[in-house]
């Protein structure tokens, strides 16, 4: 078992929530992903916040390329570790 985590960066909370819900259907993810608000440096306005979806992948079963394409469908991307 490894301690692999993936971080998907989304443009807003709605997109992050949609991604979190869709992960089970698309990839069979059973563990609830963590949603984290990531304010952009120097910005106080809530509108200028990205949202992160942090996803545990203990079996290292999720392919980075598939997660990249998945996040892109929601105008986001996967952060490289």
PDB file of C-alpha atoms in Angstrom:
ATOM      1  CA  UNK A   1       0.000   0.000   0.000  1.00  0.00           C
ATOM      2  CA  UNK A   2       1.373   3.449  -0.881  1.00  0.00           C
ATOM      3  CA  UNK A   3       0.456   6.924   0.260  1.00  0.00           C
ATOM      4  CA  UNK A   4      -0.253   8.425  -3.168  1.00  0.00           C
ATOM      5  CA  UNK A   5      -2.419  11.534  -3.261  1.00  0.00           C
ATOM      6  CA  UNK A   6      -3.646  13.426  -6.277  1.00  0.00           C
ATOM      7  CA  UNK A   7      -4.566  17.095  -6.215  1.00  0.00           C
ATOM      8  CA  UNK A   8      -7.018  18.392  -8.785  1.00  0.00           C
ATOM      9  CA  UNK A   9      -7.240  22.184  -9.096  1.00  0.00           C
ATOM     10  CA  UNK A  10     -10.639  23.565 -10.083  1.00  0.00           C
ATOM     11  CA  UNK A  11     -11.740  27.119 -10.878  1.00  0.00           C
ATOM     12  CA  UNK A  12     -14.535  27.310  -8.287  1.00  0.00           C
ATOM     13  CA  UNK A  13     -16.412  25.463  -5.567  1.00  0.00           C
ATOM     14  CA  UNK A  14     -19.198  24.258  -7.866  1.00  0.00           C
ATOM     15  CA  UNK A  15     -16.700  22.571 -10.186  1.00  0.00           C
ATOM     16  CA  UNK A  16     -14.875  21.022  -7.219  1.00  0.00           C
ATOM     17  CA  UNK A  17     -18.121  19.603  -5.836  1.00  0.00           C
ATOM     18  CA  UNK A  18     -19.068  18.194  -9.251  1.00  0.00           C
ATOM     19  CA  UNK A  19     -15.653  16.556  -9.579  1.00  0.00           C
ATOM     20  CA  UNK A  20     -15.881  15.064  -6.087  1.00  0.00           C
ATOM     21  CA  UNK A  21     -19.262  13.536  -6.928  1.00  0.00           C
ATOM     22  CA  UNK A  22     -18.170  12.291 -10.364  1.00  0.00           C
ATOM     23  CA  UNK A  23     -15.004  10.554  -9.117  1.00  0.00           C
ATOM     24  CA  UNK A  24     -16.966   7.567  -7.828  1.00  0.00           C
ATOM     25  CA  UNK A  25     -18.865   7.004 -11.050  1.00  0.00           C
ATOM     26  CA  UNK A  26     -15.873   7.565 -13.337  1.00  0.00           C
ATOM     27  CA  UNK A  27     -13.077   5.907 -11.364  1.00  0.00           C
ATOM     28  CA  UNK A  28     -14.789   3.885  -8.646  1.00  0.00           C
ATOM     29  CA  UNK A  29     -13.258   6.029  -5.905  1.00  0.00           C
ATOM     30  CA  UNK A  30     -14.725   4.956  -2.568  1.00  0.00           C
ATOM     31  CA  UNK A  31     -12.975   7.330  -0.162  1.00  0.00           C
ATOM     32  CA  UNK A  32     -14.531  10.797   0.082  1.00  0.00           C
ATOM     33  CA  UNK A  33     -12.158  13.342  -1.505  1.00  0.00           C
ATOM     34  CA  UNK A  34     -11.212  16.406   0.512  1.00  0.00           C
ATOM     35  CA  UNK A  35     -12.266  19.839  -0.815  1.00  0.00           C
ATOM     36  CA  UNK A  36      -9.950  22.731   0.061  1.00  0.00           C
ATOM     37  CA  UNK A  37     -10.306  26.425  -0.804  1.00  0.00           C
ATOM     38  CA  UNK A  38      -7.028  27.809  -2.166  1.00  0.00           C
ATOM     39  CA  UNK A  39      -7.018  31.626  -2.252  1.00  0.00           C
ATOM     40  CA  UNK A  40      -4.718  33.040  -4.877  1.00  0.00           C
ATOM     41  CA  UNK A  41      -1.715  34.886  -3.506  1.00  0.00           C
ATOM     42  CA  UNK A  42      -2.523  38.485  -2.632  1.00  0.00           C
ATOM     43  CA  UNK A  43      -6.227  38.115  -3.281  1.00  0.00           C
ATOM     44  CA  UNK A  44      -8.803  38.617  -0.530  1.00  0.00           C
ATOM     45  CA  UNK A  45     -11.886  38.302  -2.719  1.00  0.00           C
ATOM     46  CA  UNK A  46     -13.633  34.932  -2.444  1.00  0.00           C
ATOM     47  CA  UNK A  47     -14.216  35.052  -6.190  1.00  0.00           C
ATOM     48  CA  UNK A  48     -10.462  34.768  -6.716  1.00  0.00           C
ATOM     49  CA  UNK A  49     -10.167  31.368  -5.097  1.00  0.00           C
ATOM     50  CA  UNK A  50      -9.397  28.056  -6.673  1.00  0.00           C
ATOM     51  CA  UNK A  51     -10.635  24.854  -5.112  1.00  0.00           C
ATOM     52  CA  UNK A  52      -8.564  21.739  -4.633  1.00  0.00           C
ATOM     53  CA  UNK A  53      -9.892  18.212  -4.641  1.00  0.00           C
ATOM     54  CA  UNK A  54      -7.436  16.027  -2.722  1.00  0.00           C
ATOM     55  CA  UNK A  55      -7.833  12.382  -3.557  1.00  0.00           C
ATOM     56  CA  UNK A  56      -6.190   9.416  -1.823  1.00  0.00           C
ATOM     57  CA  UNK A  57      -4.961   6.658  -4.149  1.00  0.00           C
ATOM     58  CA  UNK A  58      -3.521   4.091  -1.736  1.00  0.00           C
ATOM     59  CA  UNK A  59      -3.252   1.386  -4.395  1.00  0.00           C
ATOM     60  CA  UNK A  60      -1.726   3.805  -6.938  1.00  0.00           C
ATOM     61  CA  UNK A  61      -4.467   2.675  -9.325  1.00  0.00           C
ATOM     62  CA  UNK A  62      -5.442   6.020 -10.876  1.00  0.00           C
ATOM     63  CA  UNK A  63      -3.596   6.982 -14.041  1.00  0.00           C
ATOM     64  CA  UNK A  64      -2.263  10.527 -14.098  1.00  0.00           C
ATOM     65  CA  UNK A  65      -3.233  11.015 -17.758  1.00  0.00           C
ATOM     66  CA  UNK A  66      -6.835   9.989 -17.061  1.00  0.00           C
ATOM     67  CA  UNK A  67      -7.049  12.377 -14.095  1.00  0.00           C
ATOM     68  CA  UNK A  68      -5.556  15.158 -16.258  1.00  0.00           C
ATOM     69  CA  UNK A  69      -8.257  14.659 -18.889  1.00  0.00           C
ATOM     70  CA  UNK A  70     -10.977  14.352 -16.229  1.00  0.00           C
ATOM     71  CA  UNK A  71      -9.986  17.619 -14.512  1.00  0.00           C
ATOM     72  CA  UNK A  72      -9.784  19.379 -17.892  1.00  0.00           C
ATOM     73  CA  UNK A  73     -13.465  18.535 -18.495  1.00  0.00           C
ATOM     74  CA  UNK A  74     -14.206  20.859 -15.540  1.00  0.00           C
ATOM     75  CA  UNK A  75     -11.693  23.561 -16.635  1.00  0.00           C
ATOM     76  CA  UNK A  76      -9.164  22.337 -14.099  1.00  0.00           C
ATOM     77  CA  UNK A  77      -5.916  20.399 -13.969  1.00  0.00           C
ATOM     78  CA  UNK A  78      -3.989  17.880 -11.895  1.00  0.00           C
ATOM     79  CA  UNK A  79      -1.041  19.152  -9.915  1.00  0.00           C
ATOM     80  CA  UNK A  80       2.146  17.171 -10.393  1.00  0.00           C
ATOM     81  CA  UNK A  81       3.466  15.804  -7.102  1.00  0.00           C
TER      82      UNK A  81
END
